[in-house]
């Protein structure tokens, strides 16, 4: 392999995150440069963040040398993919492992985006302050420098196992129901935040019992403004009476007021009414970035929709995937239906795979997303919003004031899943895990190390840190309380998905 290696900085679309990440990018460049020079390589930097698809096309497209993308914060997949697709020079994605500036999240998203378009790449990461002192990282980097690829152990990746008769019967019954009435996803906009991997499209969805209907997000502000004030006030009283703690005006958020929440309830009703109008089963909601300067944040709305306890509820959560991520909305809706058949509560949580650490001999992941986790995770009471806290979304990213839908998830066994694209095929990852309770000081360590205004779930995903970082094909995950693993395997197969089980001994 060539001794010359191009280093580049995948970037966010937004200027402020790139500005904040610049010192980290420079430090990562110095660290990678030192590591590569120790291995006898000659690295050089492609100047500037890749902040638009055109940056990747124009700056990365002409490069034939091996390339390393340095991930130190959230980035958009096209800002790498569009410049390297169709090429075969060795490509390495390398990240820090930090919660505050989640380069690992950007790496997971970009890796999944590359996988969806068939672009070969490798991954490497380190928590070391001095990268050259991390022997495992250096050994993998040396392998990549010599061969152009890194192979990771696949011992925790398995095909679909056999399932019991009871689980198969539930799956068969659900598959028959879906055959009679296809699942309709209402897409409020298209996938956002640079997730090439999050959109499957009409043709692929139709193969598996799903379909989509797209509604332009431009409908939402006008519809929200037209919601009757009495309806909003009734909903406002409802969320207060059911137990939401609102942090209006706290921690310097003077512009976050009760009227901010009322505006979010207007937006909630606009989305709910559209779902009813089109008789949709579930929602994919883009929101970012187009609505940020126009409306209040959607997070409180999404949290309510994913809760059975909500204004004008039909008694069930209305599955809503933030960022219009079809890779989550598909397994979330499937898991909801399995839970109902099992007589369990139907809540399914949407989360980022954000960060993690070892606690008492096992690796726990910080699952944390701004608002698509329903209230059931915080209280295990379908009829309550106790445990929900609404903080102002950070003003740096959300200029219009509005609250989150946050809380600390309760412990319990759980099942997780994620759908992803391998070329033209949709694959369903499924695993067993546990939501874990930690001492308060450890909870604060992880929460304050990420985004404390957002909901937190500390989770053992039933596999090693290395397996997830090396092989997982998303930055998002769907989580349901209870063991519905076998039913999810059987239903995924019945709907035509290829199943990949992630975990020890296939369970």
Tab-separated table of C-alpha atoms in Angstrom:
chain	number	residue	atom	x	y	z
A	1	UNK	CA	0.000	0.000	0.000
A	2	UNK	CA	1.168	3.550	-0.708
A	3	UNK	CA	3.150	5.241	2.054
A	4	UNK	CA	1.269	8.486	1.388
A	5	UNK	CA	-2.011	8.611	3.322
A	6	UNK	CA	-4.629	11.365	3.098
A	7	UNK	CA	-6.264	12.469	6.339
A	8	UNK	CA	-9.602	14.291	6.174
A	9	UNK	CA	-12.182	15.747	8.519
A	10	UNK	CA	-15.807	14.626	8.005
A	11	UNK	CA	-18.026	17.473	9.140
A	12	UNK	CA	-21.426	18.611	10.275
A	13	UNK	CA	-23.570	20.787	7.988
A	14	UNK	CA	-23.795	23.406	10.744
A	15	UNK	CA	-20.935	25.834	11.296
A	16	UNK	CA	-21.058	25.914	15.113
A	17	UNK	CA	-20.464	22.177	15.742
A	18	UNK	CA	-17.534	22.240	13.317
A	19	UNK	CA	-16.138	25.307	15.050
A	20	UNK	CA	-16.379	23.619	18.464
A	21	UNK	CA	-14.823	20.426	17.094
A	22	UNK	CA	-11.876	22.156	15.423
A	23	UNK	CA	-9.458	21.796	18.381
A	24	UNK	CA	-10.384	18.109	18.648
A	25	UNK	CA	-9.869	17.606	14.921
A	26	UNK	CA	-6.448	19.207	15.114
A	27	UNK	CA	-5.521	17.064	18.113
A	28	UNK	CA	-6.762	13.898	16.386
A	29	UNK	CA	-4.740	14.834	13.312
A	30	UNK	CA	-1.612	15.251	15.412
A	31	UNK	CA	-2.268	11.908	17.119
A	32	UNK	CA	-2.907	10.048	13.857
A	33	UNK	CA	0.081	11.706	12.189
A	34	UNK	CA	2.364	10.565	15.006
A	35	UNK	CA	0.936	7.043	14.862
A	36	UNK	CA	1.343	6.792	11.082
A	37	UNK	CA	4.876	8.181	11.109
A	38	UNK	CA	5.825	5.608	13.718
A	39	UNK	CA	4.637	3.017	11.186
A	40	UNK	CA	6.755	4.564	8.449
A	41	UNK	CA	3.925	6.320	6.606
A	42	UNK	CA	3.712	9.825	5.138
A	43	UNK	CA	0.362	11.385	6.092
A	44	UNK	CA	-0.990	14.670	4.751
A	45	UNK	CA	-4.153	16.608	5.589
A	46	UNK	CA	-6.970	17.544	3.248
A	47	UNK	CA	-7.714	21.027	4.560
A	48	UNK	CA	-11.045	21.976	6.096
A	49	UNK	CA	-14.123	20.119	7.279
A	50	UNK	CA	-16.198	18.294	4.697
A	51	UNK	CA	-19.351	20.310	5.488
A	52	UNK	CA	-21.303	19.738	2.274
A	53	UNK	CA	-21.567	16.817	-0.160
A	54	UNK	CA	-19.772	18.946	-2.730
A	55	UNK	CA	-16.789	19.276	-0.381
A	56	UNK	CA	-16.400	15.502	-0.389
A	57	UNK	CA	-16.900	15.267	-4.154
A	58	UNK	CA	-14.375	17.992	-4.928
A	59	UNK	CA	-11.760	17.301	-2.241
A	60	UNK	CA	-11.908	13.522	-1.755
A	61	UNK	CA	-13.011	12.443	-5.217
A	62	UNK	CA	-9.645	13.113	-6.927
A	63	UNK	CA	-7.598	11.325	-4.239
A	64	UNK	CA	-6.296	7.855	-5.073
A	65	UNK	CA	-4.053	7.493	-2.018
A	66	UNK	CA	-5.334	5.527	0.976
A	67	UNK	CA	-7.586	7.760	3.112
A	68	UNK	CA	-8.418	8.095	6.805
A	69	UNK	CA	-11.451	10.041	7.993
A	70	UNK	CA	-11.060	11.416	11.522
A	71	UNK	CA	-14.348	11.480	13.436
A	72	UNK	CA	-14.397	13.721	16.506
A	73	UNK	CA	-18.042	14.905	16.523
A	74	UNK	CA	-21.379	14.265	14.836
A	75	UNK	CA	-21.012	14.368	11.052
A	76	UNK	CA	-23.201	13.794	8.023
A	77	UNK	CA	-22.740	10.591	6.032
A	78	UNK	CA	-22.816	12.211	2.555
A	79	UNK	CA	-19.881	14.418	3.545
A	80	UNK	CA	-17.776	11.272	3.236
A	81	UNK	CA	-19.845	8.931	1.054
A	82	UNK	CA	-20.303	11.259	-1.891
A	83	UNK	CA	-16.563	11.685	-2.318
A	84	UNK	CA	-15.475	8.070	-1.963
A	85	UNK	CA	-18.303	6.062	-3.550
A	86	UNK	CA	-17.271	4.278	-6.709
A	87	UNK	CA	-13.608	4.250	-5.675
A	88	UNK	CA	-11.617	1.373	-4.215
A	89	UNK	CA	-8.647	3.030	-2.523
A	90	UNK	CA	-8.314	1.846	1.082
A	91	UNK	CA	-10.534	3.817	3.455
A	92	UNK	CA	-10.350	3.871	7.246
A	93	UNK	CA	-12.823	5.533	9.608
A	94	UNK	CA	-11.092	6.452	12.885
A	95	UNK	CA	-12.750	8.029	15.911
A	96	UNK	CA	-12.369	9.139	19.459
A	97	UNK	CA	-14.551	7.414	22.050
A	98	UNK	CA	-16.210	10.244	23.927
A	99	UNK	CA	-19.737	11.231	24.884
A	100	UNK	CA	-19.484	15.013	24.767
A	101	UNK	CA	-18.128	15.094	21.220
A	102	UNK	CA	-19.446	11.796	19.850
A	103	UNK	CA	-17.064	10.940	17.056
A	104	UNK	CA	-17.995	7.298	17.555
A	105	UNK	CA	-21.623	8.137	16.679
A	106	UNK	CA	-20.532	9.820	13.467
A	107	UNK	CA	-18.339	6.842	12.657
A	108	UNK	CA	-21.199	4.371	13.159
A	109	UNK	CA	-23.529	6.406	10.961
A	110	UNK	CA	-20.948	6.905	8.206
A	111	UNK	CA	-19.913	3.251	8.307
A	112	UNK	CA	-23.547	2.236	7.850
A	113	UNK	CA	-23.944	4.759	5.028
A	114	UNK	CA	-20.905	3.316	3.245
A	115	UNK	CA	-22.202	-0.228	3.738
A	116	UNK	CA	-25.531	0.741	2.174
A	117	UNK	CA	-23.799	1.835	-1.039
A	118	UNK	CA	-21.326	-1.053	-1.078
A	119	UNK	CA	-18.170	1.002	-0.366
A	120	UNK	CA	-15.525	-1.054	1.431
A	121	UNK	CA	-13.976	0.506	4.505
A	122	UNK	CA	-12.477	-0.348	7.886
A	123	UNK	CA	-12.965	1.074	11.385
A	124	UNK	CA	-10.650	1.917	14.262
A	125	UNK	CA	-11.136	3.774	17.544
A	126	UNK	CA	-9.306	4.529	20.765
A	127	UNK	CA	-9.886	6.003	24.209
A	128	UNK	CA	-6.180	6.640	24.835
A	129	UNK	CA	-4.926	10.184	25.382
A	130	UNK	CA	-1.816	9.210	23.411
A	131	UNK	CA	-2.946	7.029	20.528
A	132	UNK	CA	0.482	5.492	20.092
A	133	UNK	CA	0.231	3.921	23.578
A	134	UNK	CA	-2.883	1.926	22.648
A	135	UNK	CA	-1.346	-1.352	21.504
A	136	UNK	CA	-4.556	-2.769	20.049
A	137	UNK	CA	-5.218	0.412	18.083
A	138	UNK	CA	-1.659	0.549	16.794
A	139	UNK	CA	-1.705	-3.106	15.763
A	140	UNK	CA	-4.908	-2.582	13.796
A	141	UNK	CA	-3.588	0.595	12.223
A	142	UNK	CA	-0.451	-1.252	11.152
A	143	UNK	CA	-2.554	-4.027	9.622
A	144	UNK	CA	-4.560	-1.465	7.692
A	145	UNK	CA	-1.414	0.300	6.496
A	146	UNK	CA	-0.025	-2.985	5.193
A	147	UNK	CA	-3.178	-4.614	3.760
A	148	UNK	CA	-5.749	-1.840	3.356
A	149	UNK	CA	-8.309	-3.490	5.636
A	150	UNK	CA	-8.987	-4.564	9.212
A	151	UNK	CA	-10.886	-7.724	10.102
A	152	UNK	CA	-12.660	-8.051	13.433
A	153	UNK	CA	-13.826	-11.120	15.276
A	154	UNK	CA	-17.318	-12.209	14.239
A	155	UNK	CA	-17.915	-14.657	17.077
A	156	UNK	CA	-20.887	-12.673	18.386
A	157	UNK	CA	-22.614	-12.474	14.994
A	158	UNK	CA	-25.039	-15.276	14.154
A	159	UNK	CA	-27.733	-16.254	11.732
A	160	UNK	CA	-31.323	-16.718	12.788
A	161	UNK	CA	-31.769	-19.388	15.479
A	162	UNK	CA	-34.691	-21.788	15.720
A	163	UNK	CA	-37.582	-20.476	17.795
A	164	UNK	CA	-40.257	-22.070	19.938
A	165	UNK	CA	-43.733	-22.942	18.736
A	166	UNK	CA	-45.399	-20.177	20.739
A	167	UNK	CA	-43.137	-17.490	19.278
A	168	UNK	CA	-43.616	-18.840	15.761
A	169	UNK	CA	-47.393	-18.841	16.184
A	170	UNK	CA	-47.382	-15.166	17.200
A	171	UNK	CA	-45.136	-14.294	14.255
A	172	UNK	CA	-47.343	-16.192	11.796
A	173	UNK	CA	-50.459	-14.471	13.104
A	174	UNK	CA	-48.868	-11.032	12.821
A	175	UNK	CA	-47.493	-11.749	9.353
A	176	UNK	CA	-50.986	-12.739	8.204
A	177	UNK	CA	-52.408	-9.511	9.608
A	178	UNK	CA	-49.745	-7.474	7.823
A	179	UNK	CA	-50.442	-9.327	4.587
A	180	UNK	CA	-54.098	-8.332	4.897
A	181	UNK	CA	-53.260	-4.686	5.689
A	182	UNK	CA	-49.805	-3.417	4.853
A	183	UNK	CA	-48.107	-1.195	7.470
A	184	UNK	CA	-48.178	2.474	6.420
A	185	UNK	CA	-45.358	4.764	7.546
A	186	UNK	CA	-46.236	8.459	7.343
A	187	UNK	CA	-42.996	10.206	6.378
A	188	UNK	CA	-42.987	13.818	7.532
A	189	UNK	CA	-40.138	14.803	5.267
A	190	UNK	CA	-37.183	12.624	4.368
A	191	UNK	CA	-34.354	11.264	6.488
A	192	UNK	CA	-32.259	13.990	8.090
A	193	UNK	CA	-28.888	14.687	9.678
A	194	UNK	CA	-26.964	12.980	6.899
A	195	UNK	CA	-28.257	9.418	7.314
A	196	UNK	CA	-27.862	7.825	3.895
A	197	UNK	CA	-28.473	4.507	5.657
A	198	UNK	CA	-31.788	5.572	7.235
A	199	UNK	CA	-33.909	5.575	4.100
A	200	UNK	CA	-35.039	2.326	2.474
A	201	UNK	CA	-37.557	3.687	0.015
A	202	UNK	CA	-40.882	2.643	-1.343
A	203	UNK	CA	-39.669	-0.273	-3.459
A	204	UNK	CA	-37.712	-1.962	-0.677
A	205	UNK	CA	-40.398	-1.424	1.960
A	206	UNK	CA	-43.026	-3.056	-0.235
A	207	UNK	CA	-41.075	-6.322	-0.186
A	208	UNK	CA	-41.515	-6.601	3.582
A	209	UNK	CA	-45.104	-5.646	4.330
A	210	UNK	CA	-44.469	-1.910	4.745
A	211	UNK	CA	-45.111	1.138	2.598
A	212	UNK	CA	-44.617	4.876	2.986
A	213	UNK	CA	-46.477	8.060	2.253
A	214	UNK	CA	-44.453	11.267	2.182
A	215	UNK	CA	-45.927	14.543	3.382
A	216	UNK	CA	-43.915	17.724	2.946
A	217	UNK	CA	-42.948	19.189	6.322
A	218	UNK	CA	-44.050	22.568	4.989
A	219	UNK	CA	-47.580	21.460	5.933
A	220	UNK	CA	-46.776	21.372	9.639
A	221	UNK	CA	-46.355	25.045	10.647
A	222	UNK	CA	-49.618	26.095	9.053
A	223	UNK	CA	-51.518	23.154	10.483
A	224	UNK	CA	-50.031	23.757	13.925
A	225	UNK	CA	-51.061	27.417	13.856
A	226	UNK	CA	-54.638	26.403	13.048
A	227	UNK	CA	-55.026	24.064	16.051
A	228	UNK	CA	-57.816	25.277	18.336
A	229	UNK	CA	-56.527	27.043	21.463
A	230	UNK	CA	-58.981	25.166	23.679
A	231	UNK	CA	-57.643	21.863	22.447
A	232	UNK	CA	-54.103	22.975	23.261
A	233	UNK	CA	-55.068	24.183	26.735
A	234	UNK	CA	-56.760	20.889	27.536
A	235	UNK	CA	-53.615	19.013	26.456
A	236	UNK	CA	-51.451	21.410	28.491
A	237	UNK	CA	-53.463	20.637	31.627
A	238	UNK	CA	-53.267	16.917	30.801
A	239	UNK	CA	-49.461	16.709	30.619
A	240	UNK	CA	-49.098	18.683	33.850
A	241	UNK	CA	-51.659	16.557	35.687
A	242	UNK	CA	-50.081	13.336	34.435
A	243	UNK	CA	-46.747	14.244	35.975
A	244	UNK	CA	-44.396	16.021	33.547
A	245	UNK	CA	-41.870	18.249	35.329
A	246	UNK	CA	-41.257	21.364	33.252
A	247	UNK	CA	-38.014	23.279	33.761
A	248	UNK	CA	-39.243	26.561	32.321
A	249	UNK	CA	-36.770	29.396	32.718
A	250	UNK	CA	-34.179	27.304	34.543
A	251	UNK	CA	-30.410	27.256	33.981
A	252	UNK	CA	-30.482	30.468	31.990
A	253	UNK	CA	-33.260	29.319	29.651
A	254	UNK	CA	-35.383	32.408	30.198
A	255	UNK	CA	-37.048	32.062	26.826
A	256	UNK	CA	-38.380	28.579	27.643
A	257	UNK	CA	-41.856	29.271	29.023
A	258	UNK	CA	-45.249	27.569	29.338
A	259	UNK	CA	-46.117	29.092	25.965
A	260	UNK	CA	-43.157	27.200	24.458
A	261	UNK	CA	-44.777	23.959	25.585
A	262	UNK	CA	-48.132	25.082	24.232
A	263	UNK	CA	-46.509	25.624	20.835
A	264	UNK	CA	-45.028	22.119	21.006
A	265	UNK	CA	-48.492	20.739	21.762
A	266	UNK	CA	-49.787	22.523	18.653
A	267	UNK	CA	-47.078	20.780	16.656
A	268	UNK	CA	-47.948	17.468	18.348
A	269	UNK	CA	-51.565	17.806	17.237
A	270	UNK	CA	-50.529	18.743	13.700
A	271	UNK	CA	-48.553	15.504	13.408
A	272	UNK	CA	-51.264	13.464	15.139
A	273	UNK	CA	-53.971	14.842	12.841
A	274	UNK	CA	-51.926	14.035	9.737
A	275	UNK	CA	-51.438	10.471	10.983
A	276	UNK	CA	-55.196	10.140	11.497
A	277	UNK	CA	-56.014	11.708	8.129
A	278	UNK	CA	-53.820	9.249	6.249
A	279	UNK	CA	-54.639	6.324	8.582
A	280	UNK	CA	-50.933	5.819	9.171
A	281	UNK	CA	-49.680	3.124	11.520
A	282	UNK	CA	-46.465	4.936	12.459
A	283	UNK	CA	-44.488	8.081	11.707
A	284	UNK	CA	-41.025	8.984	10.487
A	285	UNK	CA	-40.436	12.649	11.391
A	286	UNK	CA	-37.540	14.510	9.796
A	287	UNK	CA	-37.804	17.869	11.628
A	288	UNK	CA	-34.118	18.782	11.406
A	289	UNK	CA	-32.869	20.871	9.854
A	290	UNK	CA	-35.627	22.507	7.824
A	291	UNK	CA	-38.055	23.276	10.662
A	292	UNK	CA	-35.490	24.531	13.196
A	293	UNK	CA	-35.807	28.234	12.262
A	294	UNK	CA	-39.565	27.932	11.656
A	295	UNK	CA	-41.094	26.059	14.590
A	296	UNK	CA	-40.445	24.892	18.113
A	297	UNK	CA	-38.448	21.627	18.528
A	298	UNK	CA	-40.320	18.384	17.840
A	299	UNK	CA	-38.801	16.406	20.725
A	300	UNK	CA	-41.574	16.850	23.278
A	301	UNK	CA	-44.074	15.948	20.548
A	302	UNK	CA	-42.144	12.792	19.635
A	303	UNK	CA	-41.890	11.701	23.257
A	304	UNK	CA	-45.643	12.081	23.684
A	305	UNK	CA	-46.427	10.234	20.457
A	306	UNK	CA	-44.269	7.329	21.655
A	307	UNK	CA	-46.237	7.220	24.925
A	308	UNK	CA	-49.626	5.596	25.542
A	309	UNK	CA	-50.320	8.323	28.089
A	310	UNK	CA	-50.771	11.366	25.860
A	311	UNK	CA	-53.441	13.870	24.842
A	312	UNK	CA	-56.242	12.288	22.774
A	313	UNK	CA	-54.634	8.859	23.067
A	314	UNK	CA	-56.151	5.707	21.611
A	315	UNK	CA	-54.488	3.756	24.410
A	316	UNK	CA	-51.329	2.892	22.476
A	317	UNK	CA	-48.105	4.647	21.574
A	318	UNK	CA	-48.028	5.988	18.027
A	319	UNK	CA	-44.555	4.827	16.991
A	320	UNK	CA	-42.558	7.847	15.853
A	321	UNK	CA	-38.975	7.673	14.601
A	322	UNK	CA	-37.005	10.875	14.911
A	323	UNK	CA	-35.015	12.056	11.889
A	324	UNK	CA	-37.439	9.974	9.761
A	325	UNK	CA	-35.156	6.975	10.248
A	326	UNK	CA	-36.785	3.987	8.554
A	327	UNK	CA	-34.146	1.692	10.002
A	328	UNK	CA	-35.767	2.319	13.386
A	329	UNK	CA	-39.422	2.862	12.528
A	330	UNK	CA	-39.629	-0.592	10.886
A	331	UNK	CA	-38.428	-2.657	13.901
A	332	UNK	CA	-40.214	-0.326	16.339
A	333	UNK	CA	-43.590	-0.978	14.720
A	334	UNK	CA	-42.899	-4.714	14.534
A	335	UNK	CA	-41.898	-4.841	18.198
A	336	UNK	CA	-44.966	-2.853	19.231
A	337	UNK	CA	-47.213	-5.423	17.578
A	338	UNK	CA	-45.348	-8.333	19.170
A	339	UNK	CA	-45.620	-6.733	22.606
A	340	UNK	CA	-49.374	-6.349	22.132
A	341	UNK	CA	-49.753	-10.023	21.192
A	342	UNK	CA	-47.729	-10.996	24.240
A	343	UNK	CA	-49.912	-8.895	26.537
A	344	UNK	CA	-47.006	-6.595	27.368
A	345	UNK	CA	-47.041	-2.819	27.224
A	346	UNK	CA	-46.481	-1.639	23.659
A	347	UNK	CA	-43.847	1.049	24.239
A	348	UNK	CA	-40.712	0.906	22.071
A	349	UNK	CA	-37.916	3.393	22.634
A	350	UNK	CA	-35.780	5.134	19.999
A	351	UNK	CA	-32.197	5.925	21.010
A	352	UNK	CA	-28.772	6.935	19.793
A	353	UNK	CA	-25.895	4.585	20.575
A	354	UNK	CA	-24.005	7.454	22.120
A	355	UNK	CA	-21.112	6.378	24.388
A	356	UNK	CA	-20.311	3.841	27.111
A	357	UNK	CA	-17.995	2.390	29.682
A	358	UNK	CA	-17.267	-0.684	31.762
A	359	UNK	CA	-19.261	-1.035	34.974
A	360	UNK	CA	-18.836	-4.020	37.302
A	361	UNK	CA	-17.186	-6.146	34.645
A	362	UNK	CA	-19.511	-5.509	31.715
A	363	UNK	CA	-19.731	-2.839	29.074
A	364	UNK	CA	-22.745	-0.541	29.311
A	365	UNK	CA	-23.869	1.708	26.502
A	366	UNK	CA	-25.256	5.189	26.997
A	367	UNK	CA	-28.441	5.120	24.906
A	368	UNK	CA	-29.554	8.705	24.599
A	369	UNK	CA	-31.631	10.625	22.048
A	370	UNK	CA	-33.256	14.023	22.271
A	371	UNK	CA	-36.889	13.011	22.477
A	372	UNK	CA	-38.124	9.770	20.914
A	373	UNK	CA	-38.120	7.756	24.140
A	374	UNK	CA	-41.635	7.424	25.545
A	375	UNK	CA	-42.622	7.909	29.187
A	376	UNK	CA	-42.988	4.184	29.925
A	377	UNK	CA	-39.206	3.826	30.111
A	378	UNK	CA	-39.115	6.221	33.054
A	379	UNK	CA	-42.005	4.868	35.145
A	380	UNK	CA	-43.264	1.499	33.759
A	381	UNK	CA	-46.786	2.865	34.153
A	382	UNK	CA	-48.764	3.085	30.887
A	383	UNK	CA	-51.145	5.632	32.421
A	384	UNK	CA	-48.620	8.139	33.733
A	385	UNK	CA	-46.085	10.731	32.598
A	386	UNK	CA	-44.307	10.670	35.974
A	387	UNK	CA	-40.548	10.787	35.568
A	388	UNK	CA	-40.688	12.900	32.416
A	389	UNK	CA	-38.630	16.110	32.551
A	390	UNK	CA	-38.802	18.787	29.881
A	391	UNK	CA	-35.671	20.925	29.631
A	392	UNK	CA	-35.023	23.547	26.992
A	393	UNK	CA	-33.328	22.085	23.963
A	394	UNK	CA	-29.798	23.587	23.824
A	395	UNK	CA	-30.125	26.999	22.183
A	396	UNK	CA	-26.911	26.554	20.212
A	397	UNK	CA	-28.728	24.094	17.947
A	398	UNK	CA	-32.373	25.094	18.541
A	399	UNK	CA	-32.939	28.865	18.339
A	400	UNK	CA	-36.687	28.575	18.935
A	401	UNK	CA	-37.371	27.573	22.551
A	402	UNK	CA	-38.940	24.216	23.250
A	403	UNK	CA	-38.548	21.333	25.641
A	404	UNK	CA	-37.156	17.833	25.562
A	405	UNK	CA	-38.872	14.666	26.786
A	406	UNK	CA	-36.263	13.358	29.197
A	407	UNK	CA	-35.940	10.932	32.067
A	408	UNK	CA	-33.891	8.102	33.527
A	409	UNK	CA	-34.902	4.684	32.206
A	410	UNK	CA	-35.847	2.033	34.736
A	411	UNK	CA	-33.975	-1.289	34.890
A	412	UNK	CA	-35.273	-4.462	33.294
A	413	UNK	CA	-34.692	-7.085	30.626
A	414	UNK	CA	-35.104	-5.871	27.093
A	415	UNK	CA	-34.905	-6.777	23.421
A	416	UNK	CA	-33.303	-4.520	20.854
A	417	UNK	CA	-33.363	-4.389	17.064
A	418	UNK	CA	-32.236	-2.368	14.075
A	419	UNK	CA	-32.874	-2.665	10.329
A	420	UNK	CA	-30.070	-1.710	7.961
A	421	UNK	CA	-29.111	-1.830	4.312
A	422	UNK	CA	-26.543	-4.217	2.911
A	423	UNK	CA	-26.558	-3.083	-0.683
A	424	UNK	CA	-30.143	-3.637	-1.827
A	425	UNK	CA	-31.039	-6.032	1.022
A	426	UNK	CA	-32.603	-5.013	4.331
A	427	UNK	CA	-31.044	-6.883	7.247
A	428	UNK	CA	-32.583	-7.034	10.732
A	429	UNK	CA	-30.168	-7.022	13.673
A	430	UNK	CA	-31.713	-8.438	16.866
A	431	UNK	CA	-30.315	-8.891	20.346
A	432	UNK	CA	-31.165	-9.447	23.985
A	433	UNK	CA	-30.010	-7.081	26.695
A	434	UNK	CA	-30.700	-5.430	30.006
A	435	UNK	CA	-31.384	-1.883	31.115
A	436	UNK	CA	-29.152	-1.440	34.152
A	437	UNK	CA	-29.548	0.648	37.294
A	438	UNK	CA	-26.373	2.422	38.452
A	439	UNK	CA	-25.485	4.474	41.527
A	440	UNK	CA	-26.388	8.139	41.181
A	441	UNK	CA	-22.792	9.309	40.824
A	442	UNK	CA	-22.190	6.937	37.890
A	443	UNK	CA	-25.462	8.012	36.276
A	444	UNK	CA	-24.378	11.645	36.545
A	445	UNK	CA	-20.976	10.759	35.065
A	446	UNK	CA	-22.601	9.432	31.899
A	447	UNK	CA	-25.470	11.918	31.700
A	448	UNK	CA	-23.315	15.006	32.268
A	449	UNK	CA	-20.730	13.568	29.874
A	450	UNK	CA	-23.274	13.596	27.051
A	451	UNK	CA	-26.404	15.787	26.956
A	452	UNK	CA	-28.155	16.008	30.350
A	453	UNK	CA	-31.324	17.503	28.833
A	454	UNK	CA	-32.020	14.249	26.959
A	455	UNK	CA	-33.423	10.865	28.084
A	456	UNK	CA	-30.896	8.316	29.323
A	457	UNK	CA	-30.863	4.525	29.218
A	458	UNK	CA	-27.858	2.596	30.542
A	459	UNK	CA	-27.892	-0.675	28.633
A	460	UNK	CA	-25.999	-3.910	28.351
A	461	UNK	CA	-26.671	-4.861	24.719
A	462	UNK	CA	-25.520	-8.431	25.222
A	463	UNK	CA	-22.370	-8.068	23.137
A	464	UNK	CA	-18.894	-6.649	23.530
A	465	UNK	CA	-17.933	-3.054	22.866
A	466	UNK	CA	-15.705	-4.261	20.038
A	467	UNK	CA	-18.475	-6.202	18.296
A	468	UNK	CA	-20.753	-3.193	18.245
A	469	UNK	CA	-18.092	-0.691	17.165
A	470	UNK	CA	-16.746	-2.993	14.465
A	471	UNK	CA	-19.951	-4.434	13.041
A	472	UNK	CA	-23.002	-2.365	13.979
A	473	UNK	CA	-24.602	-0.620	11.016
A	474	UNK	CA	-26.252	2.428	12.575
A	475	UNK	CA	-26.053	5.127	15.193
A	476	UNK	CA	-29.648	4.322	16.278
A	477	UNK	CA	-31.322	1.409	18.062
A	478	UNK	CA	-34.893	0.357	18.937
A	479	UNK	CA	-35.424	-0.976	22.477
A	480	UNK	CA	-38.424	-2.711	24.079
A	481	UNK	CA	-38.760	-3.938	27.656
A	482	UNK	CA	-39.308	-7.687	27.901
A	483	UNK	CA	-37.927	-10.752	26.154
A	484	UNK	CA	-39.534	-10.783	22.709
A	485	UNK	CA	-36.356	-11.991	21.027
A	486	UNK	CA	-37.756	-15.185	19.501
A	487	UNK	CA	-40.913	-13.478	18.263
A	488	UNK	CA	-38.844	-10.730	16.649
A	489	UNK	CA	-36.617	-13.288	14.922
A	490	UNK	CA	-39.622	-15.214	13.629
A	491	UNK	CA	-41.574	-12.148	12.466
A	492	UNK	CA	-38.508	-10.689	10.723
A	493	UNK	CA	-38.068	-13.920	8.796
A	494	UNK	CA	-41.779	-14.147	8.015
A	495	UNK	CA	-41.630	-10.644	6.491
A	496	UNK	CA	-38.600	-11.546	4.395
A	497	UNK	CA	-35.771	-9.816	6.250
A	498	UNK	CA	-32.391	-11.485	6.596
A	499	UNK	CA	-31.776	-11.833	10.321
A	500	UNK	CA	-28.436	-11.227	12.025
A	501	UNK	CA	-28.375	-11.978	15.735
A	502	UNK	CA	-25.834	-9.985	17.733
A	503	UNK	CA	-24.708	-11.391	21.058
A	504	UNK	CA	-23.037	-14.224	22.873
A	505	UNK	CA	-24.069	-17.695	21.712
A	506	UNK	CA	-26.673	-16.129	19.451
A	507	UNK	CA	-28.726	-14.852	22.345
